[in-house]
Amino acid sequence: MYISTVPIQLTYADTDMMGVIYHGNYVKFLELGRSALIADAGFDYLEMEKQGYYAPVYNLEITYKKPIRFGDQVFVKTWVEENKRSKTVYGFEIVKRNDDWEHLCATGTTTHIVVNGTNFRPVPFNKAFPEWFQKYEEIKKQ
């Protein structure tokens, strides 16, 4: 299994009135992780769009475990949890760390389907992008 790990640059504007990172911002963090994993695997989402396809979110789940505050060192870890003909599930962990420890702050998944950009009907990922699908088969969680 391959795990992509990228730092998250937090800003003060990401916080809420309680001084913690606003829960809605975690969705952006998951997308940052998914984009990094796609690039790490050697693919480009914009190329998918240029070929007339999209991969919209079908389902999203996040579980919040520990708060993140402005100034924390935060990373998103992303992997392919499940790769099927009709959908791909990405797994995520958002962690804060320093030199001595790492705390799990949130876990989640996003499920994506590939659709035709003209009519938005689902198309098989393995047929539309066989090389991409195969790479995900190689790096997915076993």
mmCIF file with all atom_site columns, C-alpha atoms in Angstrom:
data_model
loop_
_atom_site.group_PDB
_atom_site.id
_atom_site.type_symbol
_atom_site.label_atom_id
_atom_site.label_alt_id
_atom_site.label_comp_id
_atom_site.label_asym_id
_atom_site.label_entity_id
_atom_site.label_seq_id
_atom_site.pdbx_PDB_ins_code
_atom_site.Cartn_x
_atom_site.Cartn_y
_atom_site.Cartn_z
_atom_site.occupancy
_atom_site.B_iso_or_equiv
_atom_site.pdbx_formal_charge
_atom_site.auth_seq_id
_atom_site.auth_comp_id
_atom_site.auth_asym_id
_atom_site.auth_atom_id
_atom_site.pdbx_PDB_model_num
ATOM 1   C CA . MET A 1 1   ? 0.000   0.000  0.000   1.00 0.00 ? 1   MET A CA 1
ATOM 2   C CA . TYR A 1 2   ? 1.277   3.445  -0.923  1.00 0.00 ? 2   TYR A CA 1
ATOM 3   C CA . ILE A 1 3   ? 0.537   6.426  1.345   1.00 0.00 ? 3   ILE A CA 1
ATOM 4   C CA . SER A 1 4   ? 0.957   9.991  0.112   1.00 0.00 ? 4   SER A CA 1
ATOM 5   C CA . THR A 1 5   ? 1.804   12.456 2.898   1.00 0.00 ? 5   THR A CA 1
ATOM 6   C CA . VAL A 1 6   ? 1.604   16.209 2.385   1.00 0.00 ? 6   VAL A CA 1
ATOM 7   C CA . PRO A 1 7   ? 1.815   19.132 4.801   1.00 0.00 ? 7   PRO A CA 1
ATOM 8   C CA . ILE A 1 8   ? -1.189  21.379 5.294   1.00 0.00 ? 8   ILE A CA 1
ATOM 9   C CA . GLN A 1 9   ? -0.495  25.099 5.495   1.00 0.00 ? 9   GLN A CA 1
ATOM 10  C CA . LEU A 1 10  ? -2.896  26.442 8.123   1.00 0.00 ? 10  LEU A CA 1
ATOM 11  C CA . THR A 1 11  ? -3.941  30.079 8.239   1.00 0.00 ? 11  THR A CA 1
ATOM 12  C CA . TYR A 1 12  ? -5.620  32.034 10.988  1.00 0.00 ? 12  TYR A CA 1
ATOM 13  C CA . ALA A 1 13  ? -8.627  32.354 8.664   1.00 0.00 ? 13  ALA A CA 1
ATOM 14  C CA . ASP A 1 14  ? -9.045  28.548 8.889   1.00 0.00 ? 14  ASP A CA 1
ATOM 15  C CA . THR A 1 15  ? -10.039 28.820 12.575  1.00 0.00 ? 15  THR A CA 1
ATOM 16  C CA . ASP A 1 16  ? -13.479 29.247 14.103  1.00 0.00 ? 16  ASP A CA 1
ATOM 17  C CA . MET A 1 17  ? -14.581 31.262 17.156  1.00 0.00 ? 17  MET A CA 1
ATOM 18  C CA . MET A 1 18  ? -13.254 28.525 19.465  1.00 0.00 ? 18  MET A CA 1
ATOM 19  C CA . GLY A 1 19  ? -9.745  28.915 18.047  1.00 0.00 ? 19  GLY A CA 1
ATOM 20  C CA . VAL A 1 20  ? -9.697  25.519 16.348  1.00 0.00 ? 20  VAL A CA 1
ATOM 21  C CA . ILE A 1 21  ? -9.662  24.704 12.665  1.00 0.00 ? 21  ILE A CA 1
ATOM 22  C CA . TYR A 1 22  ? -13.218 24.973 11.346  1.00 0.00 ? 22  TYR A CA 1
ATOM 23  C CA . HIS A 1 23  ? -14.651 21.541 10.560  1.00 0.00 ? 23  HIS A CA 1
ATOM 24  C CA . GLY A 1 24  ? -15.567 22.433 6.967   1.00 0.00 ? 24  GLY A CA 1
ATOM 25  C CA . ASN A 1 25  ? -11.911 23.064 6.127   1.00 0.00 ? 25  ASN A CA 1
ATOM 26  C CA . TYR A 1 26  ? -11.150 19.382 6.557   1.00 0.00 ? 26  TYR A CA 1
ATOM 27  C CA . VAL A 1 27  ? -12.875 18.697 3.241   1.00 0.00 ? 27  VAL A CA 1
ATOM 28  C CA . LYS A 1 28  ? -10.265 20.930 1.560   1.00 0.00 ? 28  LYS A CA 1
ATOM 29  C CA . PHE A 1 29  ? -7.535  18.966 3.350   1.00 0.00 ? 29  PHE A CA 1
ATOM 30  C CA . LEU A 1 30  ? -8.893  15.676 1.991   1.00 0.00 ? 30  LEU A CA 1
ATOM 31  C CA . GLU A 1 31  ? -8.916  17.109 -1.523  1.00 0.00 ? 31  GLU A CA 1
ATOM 32  C CA . LEU A 1 32  ? -5.332  18.312 -1.065  1.00 0.00 ? 32  LEU A CA 1
ATOM 33  C CA . GLY A 1 33  ? -4.379  14.757 -0.129  1.00 0.00 ? 33  GLY A CA 1
ATOM 34  C CA . ARG A 1 34  ? -6.271  13.177 -3.034  1.00 0.00 ? 34  ARG A CA 1
ATOM 35  C CA . SER A 1 35  ? -4.666  15.574 -5.520  1.00 0.00 ? 35  SER A CA 1
ATOM 36  C CA . ALA A 1 36  ? -1.205  14.761 -4.134  1.00 0.00 ? 36  ALA A CA 1
ATOM 37  C CA . LEU A 1 37  ? -1.833  11.017 -4.355  1.00 0.00 ? 37  LEU A CA 1
ATOM 38  C CA . ILE A 1 38  ? -2.981  11.330 -7.970  1.00 0.00 ? 38  ILE A CA 1
ATOM 39  C CA . ALA A 1 39  ? 0.188   13.281 -8.836  1.00 0.00 ? 39  ALA A CA 1
ATOM 40  C CA . ASP A 1 40  ? 2.397   10.844 -6.882  1.00 0.00 ? 40  ASP A CA 1
ATOM 41  C CA . ALA A 1 41  ? 0.857   7.995  -8.898  1.00 0.00 ? 41  ALA A CA 1
ATOM 42  C CA . GLY A 1 42  ? 1.881   9.796  -12.101 1.00 0.00 ? 42  GLY A CA 1
ATOM 43  C CA . PHE A 1 43  ? -1.504  11.083 -13.248 1.00 0.00 ? 43  PHE A CA 1
ATOM 44  C CA . ASP A 1 44  ? -3.142  14.469 -13.728 1.00 0.00 ? 44  ASP A CA 1
ATOM 45  C CA . TYR A 1 45  ? -6.775  15.175 -12.900 1.00 0.00 ? 45  TYR A CA 1
ATOM 46  C CA . LEU A 1 46  ? -6.847  18.050 -15.403 1.00 0.00 ? 46  LEU A CA 1
ATOM 47  C CA . GLU A 1 47  ? -5.923  15.554 -18.135 1.00 0.00 ? 47  GLU A CA 1
ATOM 48  C CA . MET A 1 48  ? -8.980  13.523 -17.150 1.00 0.00 ? 48  MET A CA 1
ATOM 49  C CA . GLU A 1 49  ? -11.118 16.620 -17.651 1.00 0.00 ? 49  GLU A CA 1
ATOM 50  C CA . LYS A 1 50  ? -9.454  17.416 -20.989 1.00 0.00 ? 50  LYS A CA 1
ATOM 51  C CA . GLN A 1 51  ? -10.462 13.929 -22.145 1.00 0.00 ? 51  GLN A CA 1
ATOM 52  C CA . GLY A 1 52  ? -14.079 14.694 -21.254 1.00 0.00 ? 52  GLY A CA 1
ATOM 53  C CA . TYR A 1 53  ? -14.437 12.998 -17.869 1.00 0.00 ? 53  TYR A CA 1
ATOM 54  C CA . TYR A 1 54  ? -14.873 14.019 -14.242 1.00 0.00 ? 54  TYR A CA 1
ATOM 55  C CA . ALA A 1 55  ? -14.535 12.178 -10.933 1.00 0.00 ? 55  ALA A CA 1
ATOM 56  C CA . PRO A 1 56  ? -17.109 13.789 -8.625  1.00 0.00 ? 56  PRO A CA 1
ATOM 57  C CA . VAL A 1 57  ? -17.467 12.967 -4.954  1.00 0.00 ? 57  VAL A CA 1
ATOM 58  C CA . TYR A 1 58  ? -20.172 10.368 -4.443  1.00 0.00 ? 58  TYR A CA 1
ATOM 59  C CA . ASN A 1 59  ? -19.769 10.036 -0.681  1.00 0.00 ? 59  ASN A CA 1
ATOM 60  C CA . LEU A 1 60  ? -17.713 11.745 2.030   1.00 0.00 ? 60  LEU A CA 1
ATOM 61  C CA . GLU A 1 61  ? -17.150 10.724 5.633   1.00 0.00 ? 61  GLU A CA 1
ATOM 62  C CA . ILE A 1 62  ? -15.042 12.424 8.295   1.00 0.00 ? 62  ILE A CA 1
ATOM 63  C CA . THR A 1 63  ? -14.581 11.530 11.939  1.00 0.00 ? 63  THR A CA 1
ATOM 64  C CA . TYR A 1 64  ? -13.039 14.247 14.109  1.00 0.00 ? 64  TYR A CA 1
ATOM 65  C CA . LYS A 1 65  ? -10.852 12.940 16.930  1.00 0.00 ? 65  LYS A CA 1
ATOM 66  C CA . LYS A 1 66  ? -8.659  15.802 18.222  1.00 0.00 ? 66  LYS A CA 1
ATOM 67  C CA . PRO A 1 67  ? -8.755  19.541 17.572  1.00 0.00 ? 67  PRO A CA 1
ATOM 68  C CA . ILE A 1 68  ? -6.221  21.266 15.343  1.00 0.00 ? 68  ILE A CA 1
ATOM 69  C CA . ARG A 1 69  ? -5.186  24.829 16.135  1.00 0.00 ? 69  ARG A CA 1
ATOM 70  C CA . PHE A 1 70  ? -3.463  27.545 14.149  1.00 0.00 ? 70  PHE A CA 1
ATOM 71  C CA . GLY A 1 71  ? 0.284   26.962 14.454  1.00 0.00 ? 71  GLY A CA 1
ATOM 72  C CA . ASP A 1 72  ? 0.094   23.159 14.596  1.00 0.00 ? 72  ASP A CA 1
ATOM 73  C CA . GLN A 1 73  ? 2.187   21.146 12.136  1.00 0.00 ? 73  GLN A CA 1
ATOM 74  C CA . VAL A 1 74  ? -0.433  19.173 10.234  1.00 0.00 ? 74  VAL A CA 1
ATOM 75  C CA . PHE A 1 75  ? -0.228  16.540 7.503   1.00 0.00 ? 75  PHE A CA 1
ATOM 76  C CA . VAL A 1 76  ? -2.767  14.628 5.451   1.00 0.00 ? 76  VAL A CA 1
ATOM 77  C CA . LYS A 1 77  ? -2.012  10.995 4.657   1.00 0.00 ? 77  LYS A CA 1
ATOM 78  C CA . THR A 1 78  ? -3.910  9.549  1.703   1.00 0.00 ? 78  THR A CA 1
ATOM 79  C CA . TRP A 1 79  ? -4.176  6.104  0.156   1.00 0.00 ? 79  TRP A CA 1
ATOM 80  C CA . VAL A 1 80  ? -6.440  4.097  -2.129  1.00 0.00 ? 80  VAL A CA 1
ATOM 81  C CA . GLU A 1 81  ? -8.742  2.239  0.230   1.00 0.00 ? 81  GLU A CA 1
ATOM 82  C CA . GLU A 1 82  ? -10.794 0.507  -2.467  1.00 0.00 ? 82  GLU A CA 1
ATOM 83  C CA . ASN A 1 83  ? -10.584 0.475  -6.255  1.00 0.00 ? 83  ASN A CA 1
ATOM 84  C CA . LYS A 1 84  ? -13.494 -0.965 -8.167  1.00 0.00 ? 84  LYS A CA 1
ATOM 85  C CA . ARG A 1 85  ? -14.686 -0.729 -11.730 1.00 0.00 ? 85  ARG A CA 1
ATOM 86  C CA . SER A 1 86  ? -17.376 1.771  -10.742 1.00 0.00 ? 86  SER A CA 1
ATOM 87  C CA . LYS A 1 87  ? -15.823 3.647  -7.819  1.00 0.00 ? 87  LYS A CA 1
ATOM 88  C CA . THR A 1 88  ? -12.637 4.537  -6.003  1.00 0.00 ? 88  THR A CA 1
ATOM 89  C CA . VAL A 1 89  ? -12.530 5.067  -2.251  1.00 0.00 ? 89  VAL A CA 1
ATOM 90  C CA . TYR A 1 90  ? -9.678  7.181  -0.880  1.00 0.00 ? 90  TYR A CA 1
ATOM 91  C CA . GLY A 1 91  ? -8.727  6.806  2.776   1.00 0.00 ? 91  GLY A CA 1
ATOM 92  C CA . PHE A 1 92  ? -7.354  9.676  4.831   1.00 0.00 ? 92  PHE A CA 1
ATOM 93  C CA . GLU A 1 93  ? -5.749  10.485 8.143   1.00 0.00 ? 93  GLU A CA 1
ATOM 94  C CA . ILE A 1 94  ? -5.081  14.024 9.272   1.00 0.00 ? 94  ILE A CA 1
ATOM 95  C CA . VAL A 1 95  ? -2.331  14.165 11.874  1.00 0.00 ? 95  VAL A CA 1
ATOM 96  C CA . LYS A 1 96  ? -0.506  16.820 13.816  1.00 0.00 ? 96  LYS A CA 1
ATOM 97  C CA . ARG A 1 97  ? 3.062   16.154 14.797  1.00 0.00 ? 97  ARG A CA 1
ATOM 98  C CA . ASN A 1 98  ? 6.294   17.450 16.135  1.00 0.00 ? 98  ASN A CA 1
ATOM 99  C CA . ASP A 1 99  ? 9.673   15.740 16.502  1.00 0.00 ? 99  ASP A CA 1
ATOM 100 C CA . ASP A 1 100 ? 8.534   13.516 19.391  1.00 0.00 ? 100 ASP A CA 1
ATOM 101 C CA . TRP A 1 101 ? 4.917   12.560 18.662  1.00 0.00 ? 101 TRP A CA 1
ATOM 102 C CA . GLU A 1 102 ? 2.104   12.303 16.177  1.00 0.00 ? 102 GLU A CA 1
ATOM 103 C CA . HIS A 1 103 ? -1.597  12.673 17.068  1.00 0.00 ? 103 HIS A CA 1
ATOM 104 C CA . LEU A 1 104 ? -4.411  11.391 14.888  1.00 0.00 ? 104 LEU A CA 1
ATOM 105 C CA . CYS A 1 105 ? -6.869  14.294 14.528  1.00 0.00 ? 105 CYS A CA 1
ATOM 106 C CA . ALA A 1 106 ? -9.301  13.032 11.909  1.00 0.00 ? 106 ALA A CA 1
ATOM 107 C CA . THR A 1 107 ? -9.988  10.069 9.666   1.00 0.00 ? 107 THR A CA 1
ATOM 108 C CA . GLY A 1 108 ? -12.106 9.922  6.580   1.00 0.00 ? 108 GLY A CA 1
ATOM 109 C CA . THR A 1 109 ? -12.931 8.604  3.173   1.00 0.00 ? 109 THR A CA 1
ATOM 110 C CA . THR A 1 110 ? -14.152 10.063 -0.076  1.00 0.00 ? 110 THR A CA 1
ATOM 111 C CA . THR A 1 111 ? -15.773 7.907  -2.714  1.00 0.00 ? 111 THR A CA 1
ATOM 112 C CA . HIS A 1 112 ? -15.510 9.012  -6.337  1.00 0.00 ? 112 HIS A CA 1
ATOM 113 C CA . ILE A 1 113 ? -17.075 7.765  -9.543  1.00 0.00 ? 113 ILE A CA 1
ATOM 114 C CA . VAL A 1 114 ? -15.970 8.595  -13.085 1.00 0.00 ? 114 VAL A CA 1
ATOM 115 C CA . VAL A 1 115 ? -18.602 10.268 -15.236 1.00 0.00 ? 115 VAL A CA 1
ATOM 116 C CA . ASN A 1 116 ? -18.848 11.385 -18.834 1.00 0.00 ? 116 ASN A CA 1
ATOM 117 C CA . GLY A 1 117 ? -18.467 15.164 -18.885 1.00 0.00 ? 117 GLY A CA 1
ATOM 118 C CA . THR A 1 118 ? -21.233 15.612 -21.440 1.00 0.00 ? 118 THR A CA 1
ATOM 119 C CA . ASN A 1 119 ? -24.096 13.695 -19.862 1.00 0.00 ? 119 ASN A CA 1
ATOM 120 C CA . PHE A 1 120 ? -22.690 12.976 -16.365 1.00 0.00 ? 120 PHE A CA 1
ATOM 121 C CA . ARG A 1 121 ? -23.469 9.296  -16.688 1.00 0.00 ? 121 ARG A CA 1
ATOM 122 C CA . PRO A 1 122 ? -21.105 6.948  -14.848 1.00 0.00 ? 122 PRO A CA 1
ATOM 123 C CA . VAL A 1 123 ? -18.454 5.163  -16.892 1.00 0.00 ? 123 VAL A CA 1
ATOM 124 C CA . PRO A 1 124 ? -16.204 2.309  -15.758 1.00 0.00 ? 124 PRO A CA 1
ATOM 125 C CA . PHE A 1 125 ? -12.914 3.689  -14.412 1.00 0.00 ? 125 PHE A CA 1
ATOM 126 C CA . ASN A 1 126 ? -11.039 0.628  -15.685 1.00 0.00 ? 126 ASN A CA 1
ATOM 127 C CA . LYS A 1 127 ? -12.319 1.197  -19.240 1.00 0.00 ? 127 LYS A CA 1
ATOM 128 C CA . ALA A 1 128 ? -11.894 4.985  -19.409 1.00 0.00 ? 128 ALA A CA 1
ATOM 129 C CA . PHE A 1 129 ? -8.439  5.040  -17.746 1.00 0.00 ? 129 PHE A CA 1
ATOM 130 C CA . PRO A 1 130 ? -6.967  1.517  -17.753 1.00 0.00 ? 130 PRO A CA 1
ATOM 131 C CA . GLU A 1 131 ? -3.415  2.583  -16.820 1.00 0.00 ? 131 GLU A CA 1
ATOM 132 C CA . TRP A 1 132 ? -4.644  4.731  -13.940 1.00 0.00 ? 132 TRP A CA 1
ATOM 133 C CA . PHE A 1 133 ? -6.929  1.954  -12.723 1.00 0.00 ? 133 PHE A CA 1
ATOM 134 C CA . GLN A 1 134 ? -4.050  -0.556 -12.882 1.00 0.00 ? 134 GLN A CA 1
ATOM 135 C CA . LYS A 1 135 ? -1.731  1.742  -10.920 1.00 0.00 ? 135 LYS A CA 1
ATOM 136 C CA . TYR A 1 136 ? -4.363  2.055  -8.208  1.00 0.00 ? 136 TYR A CA 1
ATOM 137 C CA . GLU A 1 137 ? -4.640  -1.741 -8.134  1.00 0.00 ? 137 GLU A CA 1
ATOM 138 C CA . GLU A 1 138 ? -0.884  -1.880 -7.471  1.00 0.00 ? 138 GLU A CA 1
ATOM 139 C CA . ILE A 1 139 ? -0.850  0.725  -4.690  1.00 0.00 ? 139 ILE A CA 1
ATOM 140 C CA . LYS A 1 140 ? -4.213  0.143  -2.977  1.00 0.00 ? 140 LYS A CA 1
ATOM 141 C CA . LYS A 1 141 ? -4.671  -1.109 0.568   1.00 0.00 ? 141 LYS A CA 1
ATOM 142 C CA . GLN A 1 142 ? -4.505  -4.879 0.584   1.00 0.00 ? 142 GLN A CA 1
#
